mmCIF file of C-alpha atoms and ligand atoms in Angstrom:
data_model
loop_
_atom_site.group_PDB
_atom_site.id
_atom_site.type_symbol
_atom_site.label_atom_id
_atom_site.label_comp_id
_atom_site.label_asym_id
_atom_site.label_seq_id
_atom_site.Cartn_x
_atom_site.Cartn_y
_atom_site.Cartn_z
ATOM 1 C CA MET A 1 -63.019 35.577 -71.172
ATOM 2 C CA LEU A 2 -62.017 37.393 -74.332
ATOM 3 C CA VAL A 3 -63.767 34.695 -76.374
ATOM 4 C CA CYS A 4 -66.543 33.609 -74.041
ATOM 5 C CA LEU A 5 -67.864 36.965 -72.813
ATOM 6 C CA PRO A 6 -68.564 38.212 -76.376
ATOM 7 C CA LEU A 7 -70.307 34.864 -77.044
ATOM 8 C CA VAL A 8 -72.514 35.322 -73.984
ATOM 9 C CA THR A 9 -73.250 38.894 -75.052
ATOM 10 C CA VAL A 10 -74.055 38.137 -78.689
ATOM 11 C CA THR A 11 -76.268 35.147 -77.841
ATOM 12 C CA GLY A 12 -78.070 37.331 -75.289
ATOM 13 C CA LEU A 13 -78.748 40.001 -77.906
ATOM 14 C CA LEU A 14 -79.901 37.297 -80.344
ATOM 15 C CA ASP A 15 -82.333 36.027 -77.717
ATOM 16 C CA PHE A 16 -83.724 39.557 -77.514
ATOM 17 C CA ILE A 17 -84.376 39.440 -81.273
ATOM 18 C CA ALA A 18 -85.870 35.947 -81.003
ATOM 19 C CA TYR A 19 -88.508 37.398 -78.672
ATOM 20 C CA GLY A 20 -89.937 39.423 -81.573
ATOM 21 C CA PRO A 21 -89.205 43.106 -80.903
ATOM 22 C CA GLN A 22 -91.138 43.934 -84.101
ATOM 23 C CA PHE A 23 -94.307 42.965 -82.196
ATOM 24 C CA GLY A 24 -93.295 44.827 -79.056
ATOM 25 C CA GLN A 25 -92.811 41.545 -77.198
ATOM 26 C CA ALA A 26 -89.100 41.976 -76.405
ATOM 27 C CA PHE A 27 -88.319 44.161 -73.415
ATOM 28 C CA PRO A 28 -87.489 46.980 -73.144
ATOM 29 C CA GLY A 29 -89.791 47.836 -76.032
ATOM 30 C CA ASP A 30 -88.417 51.221 -76.970
ATOM 31 C CA VAL A 31 -84.665 51.458 -76.541
ATOM 32 C CA GLY A 32 -83.998 54.524 -78.669
ATOM 33 C CA TRP A 33 -80.708 54.428 -80.504
ATOM 34 C CA LEU A 34 -79.731 51.238 -78.659
ATOM 35 C CA HIS A 35 -82.199 49.264 -80.723
ATOM 36 C CA LEU A 36 -80.943 46.225 -82.556
ATOM 37 C CA PRO A 37 -81.477 45.440 -86.220
ATOM 38 C CA PHE A 38 -84.715 43.433 -86.213
ATOM 39 C CA PHE A 39 -85.099 40.442 -88.445
ATOM 40 C CA ASP A 40 -87.593 37.617 -88.575
ATOM 41 C CA TRP A 41 -86.251 34.908 -86.289
ATOM 42 C CA PRO A 42 -85.807 31.797 -88.463
ATOM 43 C CA THR A 43 -87.558 28.502 -87.740
ATOM 44 C CA ARG A 44 -84.544 26.522 -88.968
ATOM 45 C CA PRO A 45 -82.480 24.939 -87.624
ATOM 46 C CA ALA A 46 -85.148 23.914 -85.093
ATOM 47 C CA TRP A 47 -82.497 23.893 -82.322
ATOM 48 C CA LEU A 48 -81.403 27.491 -82.977
ATOM 49 C CA PHE A 49 -82.989 29.069 -79.887
ATOM 50 C CA ARG A 50 -82.019 26.054 -77.821
ATOM 51 C CA LEU A 51 -78.427 26.777 -78.827
ATOM 52 C CA THR A 52 -78.447 30.560 -78.330
ATOM 53 C CA GLN A 53 -80.172 30.562 -74.962
ATOM 54 C CA GLY A 54 -78.294 27.434 -73.822
ATOM 55 C CA LEU A 55 -74.968 29.126 -74.619
ATOM 56 C CA HIS A 56 -76.056 32.421 -73.099
ATOM 57 C CA VAL A 57 -77.169 30.994 -69.779
ATOM 58 C CA GLY A 58 -74.834 27.971 -69.618
ATOM 59 C CA LEU A 59 -71.666 29.819 -70.535
ATOM 60 C CA GLY A 60 -72.666 32.763 -68.361
ATOM 61 C CA ILE A 61 -72.898 30.479 -65.314
ATOM 62 C CA VAL A 62 -69.718 28.550 -66.143
ATOM 63 C CA LEU A 63 -67.780 31.825 -66.367
ATOM 64 C CA VAL A 64 -68.622 32.826 -62.785
ATOM 65 C CA PRO A 65 -65.502 31.222 -61.226
ATOM 66 C CA VAL A 66 -63.353 32.715 -64.002
ATOM 67 C CA ILE A 67 -64.783 36.195 -63.475
ATOM 68 C CA LEU A 68 -64.265 35.962 -59.714
ATOM 69 C CA ALA A 69 -60.660 34.839 -60.197
ATOM 70 C CA LYS A 70 -60.007 37.660 -62.636
ATOM 71 C CA LEU A 71 -61.396 40.182 -60.146
ATOM 72 C CA TRP A 72 -59.305 38.677 -57.377
ATOM 73 C CA SER A 73 -56.170 39.097 -59.474
ATOM 74 C CA VAL A 74 -56.759 42.840 -59.894
ATOM 75 C CA VAL A 75 -58.262 43.596 -56.494
ATOM 76 C CA PRO A 76 -55.369 45.866 -55.383
ATOM 77 C CA LYS A 77 -56.164 48.117 -58.351
ATOM 78 C CA LEU A 78 -59.739 48.588 -57.193
ATOM 79 C CA PHE A 79 -58.492 50.192 -53.971
ATOM 80 C CA ALA A 80 -55.570 52.147 -55.433
ATOM 81 C CA TRP A 81 -54.852 55.446 -53.643
ATOM 82 C CA PRO A 82 -54.953 58.278 -54.659
ATOM 83 C CA PRO A 83 -57.974 57.259 -56.749
ATOM 84 C CA ALA A 84 -56.825 59.224 -59.777
ATOM 85 C CA ARG A 85 -53.457 60.393 -60.975
ATOM 86 C CA SER A 86 -54.299 61.897 -64.357
ATOM 87 C CA LEU A 87 -57.169 62.424 -66.763
ATOM 88 C CA ALA A 88 -56.247 59.234 -68.625
ATOM 89 C CA ASN A 89 -56.215 57.436 -65.307
ATOM 90 C CA ILE A 90 -59.668 58.767 -64.395
ATOM 91 C CA LEU A 91 -61.034 57.611 -67.747
ATOM 92 C CA GLU A 92 -59.481 54.182 -67.350
ATOM 93 C CA ARG A 93 -60.934 53.771 -63.885
ATOM 94 C CA LEU A 94 -64.339 54.884 -65.100
ATOM 95 C CA SER A 95 -64.253 52.285 -67.860
ATOM 96 C CA LEU A 96 -63.266 49.672 -65.270
ATOM 97 C CA LEU A 97 -66.262 50.668 -63.185
ATOM 98 C CA LEU A 98 -68.528 50.042 -66.201
ATOM 99 C CA LEU A 99 -66.745 46.780 -66.962
ATOM 100 C CA VAL A 100 -66.705 45.307 -63.459
ATOM 101 C CA GLY A 101 -70.019 46.802 -62.380
ATOM 102 C CA GLY A 102 -71.605 45.722 -65.658
ATOM 103 C CA ILE A 103 -70.500 42.113 -65.519
ATOM 104 C CA LEU A 104 -71.358 41.692 -61.827
ATOM 105 C CA PHE A 105 -74.797 43.214 -62.428
ATOM 106 C CA GLU A 106 -75.445 40.986 -65.452
ATOM 107 C CA VAL A 107 -74.369 37.794 -63.697
ATOM 108 C CA ALA A 108 -76.286 38.624 -60.519
ATOM 109 C CA THR A 109 -79.543 39.581 -62.273
ATOM 110 C CA GLY A 110 -79.267 36.630 -64.676
ATOM 111 C CA VAL A 111 -78.730 34.030 -61.972
ATOM 112 C CA LEU A 112 -81.353 35.538 -59.661
ATOM 113 C CA ASN A 113 -83.905 35.629 -62.451
ATOM 114 C CA ILE A 114 -83.344 31.985 -63.299
ATOM 115 C CA GLN A 115 -83.623 30.809 -59.742
ATOM 116 C CA TYR A 116 -86.214 33.139 -58.253
ATOM 117 C CA ASP A 117 -88.442 34.402 -61.047
ATOM 118 C CA TYR A 118 -88.531 38.178 -61.291
ATOM 119 C CA VAL A 119 -87.652 39.120 -57.710
ATOM 120 C CA PHE A 120 -86.440 42.589 -58.644
ATOM 121 C CA GLY A 121 -87.906 45.967 -57.927
ATOM 122 C CA PHE A 122 -87.358 46.683 -61.626
ATOM 123 C CA SER A 123 -88.081 44.763 -64.812
ATOM 124 C CA PHE A 124 -85.499 42.004 -65.206
ATOM 125 C CA TYR A 125 -85.518 42.358 -68.988
ATOM 126 C CA GLU A 126 -84.932 46.104 -68.955
ATOM 127 C CA GLY A 127 -82.229 45.963 -66.296
ATOM 128 C CA HIS A 128 -80.455 43.073 -67.983
ATOM 129 C CA TYR A 129 -80.658 44.744 -71.410
ATOM 130 C CA TYR A 130 -79.335 48.146 -70.357
ATOM 131 C CA GLY A 131 -76.798 46.492 -68.055
ATOM 132 C CA ALA A 132 -75.530 44.569 -71.080
ATOM 133 C CA TRP A 133 -74.825 47.805 -72.953
ATOM 134 C CA VAL A 134 -73.002 49.248 -69.944
ATOM 135 C CA PHE A 135 -70.874 46.111 -69.879
ATOM 136 C CA ILE A 136 -70.326 46.139 -73.658
ATOM 137 C CA GLY A 137 -69.098 49.748 -73.455
ATOM 138 C CA GLY A 138 -66.680 48.944 -70.621
ATOM 139 C CA PHE A 139 -65.511 45.765 -72.342
ATOM 140 C CA VAL A 140 -64.763 47.401 -75.696
ATOM 141 C CA VAL A 141 -62.820 50.238 -74.062
ATOM 142 C CA HIS A 142 -60.927 47.879 -71.774
ATOM 143 C CA VAL A 143 -59.994 45.400 -74.491
ATOM 144 C CA SER A 144 -58.860 48.113 -76.864
ATOM 145 C CA PHE A 145 -56.609 49.605 -74.156
ATOM 146 C CA LYS A 146 -55.239 46.304 -72.899
ATOM 147 C CA PHE A 147 -55.084 44.134 -75.982
ATOM 148 C CA ARG A 148 -51.385 44.749 -76.659
ATOM 149 C CA THR A 149 -50.456 44.214 -73.029
ATOM 150 C CA MET A 150 -52.386 40.974 -73.052
ATOM 151 C CA VAL A 151 -50.751 39.650 -76.203
ATOM 152 C CA LYS A 152 -47.332 40.637 -74.858
ATOM 153 C CA ALA A 153 -47.991 38.949 -71.529
ATOM 154 C CA LEU A 154 -49.263 35.753 -73.142
ATOM 155 C CA ARG A 155 -46.227 35.613 -75.432
ATOM 156 C CA SER A 156 -43.756 36.347 -72.636
ATOM 157 C CA ARG A 157 -43.805 32.829 -71.254
ATOM 158 C CA SER A 158 -45.106 29.375 -72.018
ATOM 159 C CA LEU A 159 -48.214 28.165 -70.235
ATOM 160 C CA TRP A 160 -46.876 24.644 -70.432
ATOM 161 C CA ALA A 161 -43.643 25.572 -68.632
ATOM 162 C CA GLU A 162 -45.622 27.520 -66.031
ATOM 163 C CA LEU A 163 -47.809 24.499 -65.306
ATOM 164 C CA LYS A 164 -44.751 22.480 -64.316
ATOM 165 C CA ILE A 165 -43.684 24.828 -61.515
ATOM 166 C CA ALA A 166 -44.567 23.614 -58.030
ATOM 167 C CA LYS A 167 -45.464 25.830 -55.088
ATOM 168 C CA ALA A 168 -41.975 25.725 -53.571
ATOM 169 C CA ASP A 169 -40.502 27.201 -56.766
ATOM 170 C CA THR A 170 -43.228 29.786 -57.298
ATOM 171 C CA LYS A 171 -41.646 33.249 -57.418
ATOM 172 C CA PRO A 172 -43.479 36.575 -57.318
ATOM 173 C CA GLU A 173 -43.797 38.547 -60.527
ATOM 174 C CA PRO A 174 -41.246 41.314 -61.039
ATOM 175 C CA LEU A 175 -42.667 44.741 -60.195
ATOM 176 C CA ASP A 176 -44.645 46.222 -63.100
ATOM 177 C CA GLU A 177 -45.647 49.691 -64.248
ATOM 178 C CA GLU A 178 -49.330 48.923 -63.736
ATOM 179 C CA GLY A 179 -48.842 48.469 -60.012
ATOM 180 C CA LEU A 180 -50.609 45.113 -59.959
ATOM 181 C CA VAL A 181 -47.765 43.248 -58.280
ATOM 182 C CA ALA A 182 -47.500 43.412 -54.512
ATOM 183 C CA VAL A 183 -44.428 45.433 -53.517
ATOM 184 C CA ASN A 184 -43.451 43.196 -50.642
ATOM 185 C CA PRO A 185 -45.176 39.825 -51.162
ATOM 186 C CA ARG A 186 -45.156 36.979 -48.667
ATOM 187 C CA PRO A 187 -44.094 33.520 -49.805
ATOM 188 C CA ALA A 188 -46.556 31.880 -52.201
ATOM 189 C CA THR A 189 -49.388 29.894 -50.622
ATOM 190 C CA ILE A 190 -50.405 28.369 -53.942
ATOM 191 C CA SER A 191 -48.581 27.771 -57.208
ATOM 192 C CA ARG A 192 -49.775 29.416 -60.413
ATOM 193 C CA ARG A 193 -50.765 26.001 -61.696
ATOM 194 C CA GLY A 194 -52.714 25.459 -58.484
ATOM 195 C CA ALA A 195 -54.538 28.758 -58.964
ATOM 196 C CA LEU A 196 -55.293 27.975 -62.613
ATOM 197 C CA GLY A 197 -56.399 24.464 -61.668
ATOM 198 C CA LEU A 198 -58.703 25.827 -58.994
ATOM 199 C CA VAL A 199 -60.408 28.156 -61.468
ATOM 200 C CA ALA A 200 -60.607 25.542 -64.237
ATOM 201 C CA GLY A 201 -61.882 22.963 -61.753
ATOM 202 C CA GLY A 202 -64.483 25.435 -60.479
ATOM 203 C CA ALA A 203 -65.673 26.184 -64.006
ATOM 204 C CA LEU A 204 -65.823 22.475 -64.879
ATOM 205 C CA PHE A 205 -67.726 21.716 -61.694
ATOM 206 C CA VAL A 206 -70.277 24.416 -62.435
ATOM 207 C CA ALA A 207 -70.531 23.134 -66.027
ATOM 208 C CA ALA A 208 -71.176 19.605 -64.755
ATOM 209 C CA ILE A 209 -74.055 20.649 -62.487
ATOM 210 C CA THR A 210 -75.532 22.949 -65.173
ATOM 211 C CA ALA A 211 -75.252 21.142 -68.511
ATOM 212 C CA GLY A 212 -77.839 18.468 -67.671
ATOM 213 C CA GLN A 213 -80.694 20.965 -67.936
ATOM 214 C CA THR A 214 -79.973 21.304 -71.660
ATOM 215 C CA VAL A 215 -78.375 17.965 -72.496
ATOM 216 C CA GLY A 216 -81.105 16.037 -70.700
ATOM 217 C CA GLY A 217 -81.308 12.280 -70.211
ATOM 218 C CA ILE A 218 -79.532 10.851 -67.191
ATOM 219 C CA SER A 219 -77.369 13.987 -66.833
ATOM 220 C CA ARG A 220 -80.504 15.861 -65.733
ATOM 221 C CA TRP A 221 -80.195 14.163 -62.370
ATOM 222 C CA GLY A 222 -76.850 15.879 -61.846
ATOM 223 C CA ALA A 223 -78.127 19.298 -62.851
ATOM 224 C CA PHE A 224 -78.379 20.670 -59.330
ATOM 225 C CA LEU A 225 -78.633 24.268 -60.493
ATOM 226 C CA LEU A 226 -81.645 23.750 -62.722
ATOM 227 C CA PRO A 227 -84.513 25.978 -61.755
ATOM 228 C CA ARG A 228 -87.506 23.734 -62.417
ATOM 229 C CA GLY A 229 -86.782 20.618 -60.405
ATOM 230 C CA ARG A 230 -85.505 17.300 -61.625
ATOM 231 C CA SER A 231 -88.559 15.127 -61.938
ATOM 232 C CA TYR A 232 -92.311 15.272 -62.508
ATOM 233 C CA GLY A 233 -92.983 11.599 -61.963
ATOM 234 C CA ASN A 234 -92.805 9.020 -64.722
ATOM 235 C CA GLY A 235 -94.346 8.644 -68.112
ATOM 236 C CA PRO A 236 -94.607 10.495 -71.398
ATOM 237 C CA THR A 237 -95.508 13.900 -69.898
ATOM 238 C CA SER A 238 -93.029 13.911 -67.009
ATOM 239 C CA PHE A 239 -90.730 16.589 -68.491
ATOM 240 C CA GLN A 240 -90.287 19.919 -66.724
ATOM 241 C CA ILE A 241 -93.126 22.344 -66.180
ATOM 242 C CA ASN A 242 -92.579 26.074 -66.199
ATOM 243 C CA ARG A 243 -95.931 27.085 -64.720
ATOM 244 C CA THR A 244 -98.561 24.632 -63.582
ATOM 245 C CA ALA A 245 -102.251 25.000 -64.397
ATOM 246 C CA VAL A 246 -102.942 25.618 -60.704
ATOM 247 C CA ALA A 247 -100.320 28.381 -60.547
ATOM 248 C CA ALA A 248 -101.786 29.945 -63.679
ATOM 249 C CA GLY A 249 -105.336 29.616 -62.342
ATOM 250 C CA VAL A 250 -106.400 27.719 -65.458
ATOM 251 C CA LYS A 251 -109.385 25.380 -65.630
ATOM 252 C CA VAL A 252 -110.472 23.677 -68.843
ATOM 253 C CA ASP A 253 -113.718 21.750 -69.297
ATOM 254 C CA ASN A 254 -115.577 20.362 -72.303
ATOM 255 C CA THR A 255 -117.079 23.702 -73.201
ATOM 256 C CA TRP A 256 -113.558 24.579 -74.492
ATOM 257 C CA ARG A 257 -113.470 25.784 -78.093
ATOM 258 C CA LEU A 258 -110.623 27.065 -80.225
ATOM 259 C CA SER A 259 -111.611 30.212 -82.030
ATOM 260 C CA LEU A 260 -109.887 31.315 -85.222
ATOM 261 C CA THR A 261 -110.378 34.907 -86.281
ATOM 262 C CA GLY A 262 -108.941 37.478 -88.665
ATOM 263 C CA GLY A 263 -109.451 35.518 -91.879
ATOM 264 C CA GLU A 264 -112.355 35.439 -94.324
ATOM 265 C CA ARG A 265 -114.450 33.555 -91.774
ATOM 266 C CA ASP A 266 -114.457 33.137 -88.006
ATOM 267 C CA VAL A 267 -114.220 29.487 -87.013
ATOM 268 C CA GLN A 268 -114.938 27.685 -83.735
ATOM 269 C CA LEU A 269 -113.500 24.207 -83.292
ATOM 270 C CA ASP A 270 -114.077 21.770 -80.451
ATOM 271 C CA LEU A 271 -111.468 19.211 -79.423
ATOM 272 C CA ALA A 272 -113.134 16.326 -81.283
ATOM 273 C CA THR A 273 -113.053 18.317 -84.528
ATOM 274 C CA LEU A 274 -109.398 19.254 -84.038
ATOM 275 C CA ARG A 275 -108.568 15.587 -83.397
ATOM 276 C CA SER A 276 -110.361 14.560 -86.584
ATOM 277 C CA MET A 277 -108.252 16.923 -88.698
ATOM 278 C CA SER A 278 -105.013 15.838 -90.379
ATOM 279 C CA GLN A 279 -102.374 15.343 -87.629
ATOM 280 C CA HIS A 280 -98.654 15.924 -87.933
ATOM 281 C CA THR A 281 -95.857 14.744 -85.613
ATOM 282 C CA ALA A 282 -92.453 16.373 -85.100
ATOM 283 C CA ASP A 283 -89.591 16.074 -82.599
ATOM 284 C CA LEU A 284 -89.079 19.637 -81.457
ATOM 285 C CA PRO A 285 -87.318 21.370 -78.598
ATOM 286 C CA LEU A 286 -88.982 23.434 -75.926
ATOM 287 C CA ALA A 287 -86.331 25.907 -74.794
ATOM 288 C CA CYS A 288 -86.804 28.435 -72.016
ATOM 289 C CA VAL A 289 -84.776 31.624 -71.519
ATOM 290 C CA GLU A 290 -83.992 30.262 -68.075
ATOM 291 C CA GLY A 291 -81.523 27.997 -69.837
ATOM 292 C CA TRP A 292 -83.247 24.625 -69.739
ATOM 293 C CA SER A 293 -84.496 22.833 -72.797
ATOM 294 C CA THR A 294 -85.979 19.489 -73.733
ATOM 295 C CA VAL A 295 -86.815 17.739 -76.999
ATOM 296 C CA GLN A 296 -90.170 15.928 -77.153
ATOM 297 C CA SER A 297 -92.293 14.350 -79.847
ATOM 298 C CA TRP A 298 -95.308 16.617 -80.429
ATOM 299 C CA SER A 299 -98.405 15.889 -82.544
ATOM 300 C CA GLY A 300 -101.267 18.075 -83.588
ATOM 301 C CA VAL A 301 -102.732 20.237 -86.297
ATOM 302 C CA ARG A 302 -100.429 22.322 -88.481
ATOM 303 C CA LEU A 303 -100.841 26.049 -87.845
ATOM 304 C CA ARG A 304 -100.875 26.661 -91.599
ATOM 305 C CA ASP A 305 -103.868 24.304 -91.935
ATOM 306 C CA LEU A 306 -105.700 26.377 -89.317
ATOM 307 C CA ALA A 307 -104.777 29.578 -91.171
ATOM 308 C CA ARG A 308 -106.170 28.139 -94.398
ATOM 309 C CA LEU A 309 -109.319 26.996 -92.584
ATOM 310 C CA ALA A 310 -109.852 30.543 -91.296
ATOM 311 C CA GLY A 311 -109.444 31.866 -94.808
ATOM 312 C CA MET A 312 -106.036 33.502 -94.496
ATOM 313 C CA PRO A 313 -103.543 31.021 -95.955
ATOM 314 C CA ALA A 314 -100.554 33.400 -95.789
ATOM 315 C CA PRO A 315 -100.920 35.566 -92.682
ATOM 316 C CA GLY A 316 -98.338 38.241 -91.855
ATOM 317 C CA SER A 317 -98.547 37.275 -88.182
ATOM 318 C CA ALA A 318 -100.780 35.426 -85.739
ATOM 319 C CA HIS A 319 -101.803 36.518 -82.275
ATOM 320 C CA VAL A 320 -102.314 33.608 -79.895
ATOM 321 C CA ARG A 321 -104.266 33.934 -76.657
ATOM 322 C CA SER A 322 -104.447 31.493 -73.799
ATOM 323 C CA VAL A 323 -107.336 30.557 -71.547
ATOM 324 C CA GLU A 324 -105.000 32.001 -68.891
ATOM 325 C CA LYS A 325 -106.033 35.603 -68.524
ATOM 326 C CA ASN A 326 -103.655 37.462 -66.216
ATOM 327 C CA GLY A 327 -100.240 35.909 -66.731
ATOM 328 C CA LEU A 328 -97.364 37.698 -68.428
ATOM 329 C CA PHE A 329 -97.163 34.752 -70.847
ATOM 330 C CA GLY A 330 -100.836 34.252 -71.623
ATOM 331 C CA GLN A 331 -100.382 35.530 -75.164
ATOM 332 C CA ALA A 332 -97.834 35.675 -77.960
ATOM 333 C CA THR A 333 -97.490 36.928 -81.512
ATOM 334 C CA LEU A 334 -95.987 34.606 -84.123
ATOM 335 C CA GLN A 335 -94.253 35.724 -87.301
ATOM 336 C CA SER A 336 -95.442 34.589 -90.713
ATOM 337 C CA ASN A 337 -92.675 31.956 -91.063
ATOM 338 C CA GLN A 338 -93.556 30.622 -87.616
ATOM 339 C CA VAL A 339 -97.132 29.964 -88.757
ATOM 340 C CA LEU A 340 -96.248 28.545 -92.168
ATOM 341 C CA ASP A 341 -93.413 26.166 -91.197
ATOM 342 C CA PRO A 342 -94.567 22.574 -91.923
ATOM 343 C CA ASP A 343 -93.620 21.591 -88.346
ATOM 344 C CA ALA A 344 -95.404 24.543 -86.705
ATOM 345 C CA LEU A 345 -98.120 22.952 -84.594
ATOM 346 C CA LEU A 346 -101.100 23.491 -82.467
ATOM 347 C CA ALA A 347 -100.045 20.447 -80.450
ATOM 348 C CA LEU A 348 -102.730 18.204 -78.943
ATOM 349 C CA ARG A 349 -100.476 15.318 -77.965
ATOM 350 C CA VAL A 350 -96.937 14.729 -76.763
ATOM 351 C CA ASN A 351 -95.032 11.445 -76.878
ATOM 352 C CA GLY A 352 -98.173 9.609 -78.024
ATOM 353 C CA VAL A 353 -100.572 10.762 -75.303
ATOM 354 C CA PRO A 354 -102.825 13.817 -74.928
ATOM 355 C CA LEU A 355 -101.072 16.825 -73.370
ATOM 356 C CA SER A 356 -101.301 16.873 -69.596
ATOM 357 C CA LEU A 357 -103.130 19.875 -68.140
ATOM 358 C CA ASP A 358 -99.813 21.283 -66.863
ATOM 359 C CA HIS A 359 -98.311 21.070 -70.345
ATOM 360 C CA GLY A 360 -101.176 22.983 -71.901
ATOM 361 C CA PHE A 361 -104.149 20.635 -72.435
ATOM 362 C CA PRO A 362 -106.127 20.735 -74.667
ATOM 363 C CA ALA A 363 -103.802 22.555 -77.091
ATOM 364 C CA ARG A 364 -100.538 24.476 -77.105
ATOM 365 C CA ILE A 365 -98.245 26.157 -79.608
ATOM 366 C CA ILE A 366 -95.059 24.316 -80.623
ATOM 367 C CA VAL A 367 -92.954 25.857 -83.396
ATOM 368 C CA PRO A 368 -89.361 25.079 -84.438
ATOM 369 C CA ALA A 369 -86.819 27.480 -82.861
ATOM 370 C CA LEU A 370 -89.563 29.497 -81.148
ATOM 371 C CA PRO A 371 -88.594 30.692 -77.638
ATOM 372 C CA GLY A 372 -90.387 28.580 -74.998
ATOM 373 C CA VAL A 373 -92.099 31.681 -73.660
ATOM 374 C CA HIS A 374 -94.116 31.946 -76.882
ATOM 375 C CA CYS A 375 -95.144 28.274 -76.916
ATOM 376 C CA THR A 376 -98.440 29.318 -75.388
ATOM 377 C CA LYS A 377 -100.271 26.698 -73.339
ATOM 378 C CA TRP A 378 -104.070 26.268 -73.013
ATOM 379 C CA VAL A 379 -104.651 28.078 -76.317
ATOM 380 C CA ALA A 380 -108.082 29.696 -76.574
ATOM 381 C CA SER A 381 -107.833 31.658 -79.810
ATOM 382 C CA ILE A 382 -105.647 32.490 -82.773
ATOM 383 C CA ASP A 383 -106.120 35.776 -84.604
ATOM 384 C CA PHE A 384 -104.508 35.754 -88.047
ATOM 385 C CA ARG A 385 -103.291 39.159 -89.166
ATOM 386 C CA ARG A 386 -102.390 40.605 -92.524
ATOM 387 C CA SER A 387 -99.186 42.257 -91.276
HETATM 388 N N1 MTE B 1 -100.457 30.204 -70.994
HETATM 389 C C1 MTE B 1 -99.136 30.083 -70.695
HETATM 390 N N2 MTE B 1 -98.327 29.518 -71.599
HETATM 391 C C2 MTE B 1 -96.998 29.390 -71.348
HETATM 392 C C3 MTE B 1 -96.431 29.869 -70.131
HETATM 393 C C4 MTE B 1 -97.323 30.468 -69.188
HETATM 394 O O1 MTE B 1 -96.920 30.914 -68.095
HETATM 395 N N3 MTE B 1 -98.665 30.546 -69.506
HETATM 396 N N4 MTE B 1 -95.077 29.760 -69.905
HETATM 397 C C5 MTE B 1 -94.264 29.727 -71.119
HETATM 398 C C6 MTE B 1 -92.855 29.458 -70.850
HETATM 399 S S1 MTE B 1 -91.937 30.744 -70.225
HETATM 400 C C7 MTE B 1 -92.261 28.267 -71.181
HETATM 401 S S2 MTE B 1 -90.582 28.067 -71.062
HETATM 402 C C8 MTE B 1 -93.056 27.107 -71.642
HETATM 403 C C9 MTE B 1 -92.840 25.928 -70.727
HETATM 404 O O2 MTE B 1 -93.625 24.831 -71.112
HETATM 405 P P1 MTE B 1 -93.880 23.624 -70.103
HETATM 406 O O3 MTE B 1 -94.448 24.200 -68.843
HETATM 407 O O4 MTE B 1 -94.777 22.668 -70.791
HETATM 408 O O5 MTE B 1 -92.550 22.988 -69.831
HETATM 409 O O6 MTE B 1 -94.438 27.403 -71.704
HETATM 410 C C10 MTE B 1 -94.775 28.700 -72.126
HETATM 411 N N5 MTE B 1 -96.205 28.814 -72.276
HETATM 412 MO MO1 MO B 2 -89.791 30.158 -70.277
#
């Protein structure tokens, strides 16, 4: 946990930055002195967001059995009576409240959000962000108080030797100052190696039914925890769909035009014109904050070619709008590097065929390392901006 929880935390904070707080599209928007150093999210390596969100969600889920076991091992402390013996004791218990409350809140909101899509009475993003800082505070205090105890405990005996002790030979711990050891324990019902095995087995099991949503291929069939179903039929466009055209209330007919604004000239392009322009193909991931990702072969017009066509070859940003009007994800702002990357596409095709309507026909944004949420589907317009 000492290694993995900071990894989950840091990748979570990185995902916040990947959302583009400089454009007000990371939530919460204004976090006062809790705000993170903003930087332009890079487009390389193309799998960067796939990695950060995959680690954040995947590791977060895999840690659940470990967190539960850790809580179980200290449960007597949670109900200690009298609740406080000294000022130091009150402070320690307060920090534990932040630590335990924080991690349980983060895991619960994270898992619920993945599986049920914003079921809270509050904004998931805001709750999860502030909850993270509560947890970070509790974690830093706890680790700094307990680090020496932990090192001492780990050094006091060999894990290897411990793993060889069967249940019949399992003896209770000697009484300790912390009061964690039961004063009058009953005979062991499980060996320490059994308890460790149970937790490790639980974590591995959860990993096995989670990893497929990122790794893909055949392992996807075993990914029972993935939020978006396992199959969308066969063929080149059968990969997962976050929001269908029906759910988004989107209809597209042949009056569709792409409009480019903000440059020296406003341009309207129909699909035939877009198809006649120079096309570029790239294998790029689509990675959702929910934890799943998939790599597909996308083809279309380079965003930088569209910027040049509109008469703003080096925009500071680009605001993309979808045909979809009322969704939370019907628009996105791209940074300059996300427009100018040679693999940044207004994709018209995937895996050799035109996009299906559910995947954003006639055109969607696909940019290396861009969070899936900003890979806008059913693009209607792009407004290039100086800053
Ligand atoms: N217009 C529009 N574009 C959208 C969305 C949406 O709801 N509406 N969802 C986004 C999210 S959150 C993700 S992860 C990807 C999913 O793409 P897919 O449905 O093709 O798998 O599309 C993005 N583009
Ligand atoms: Mo997403």
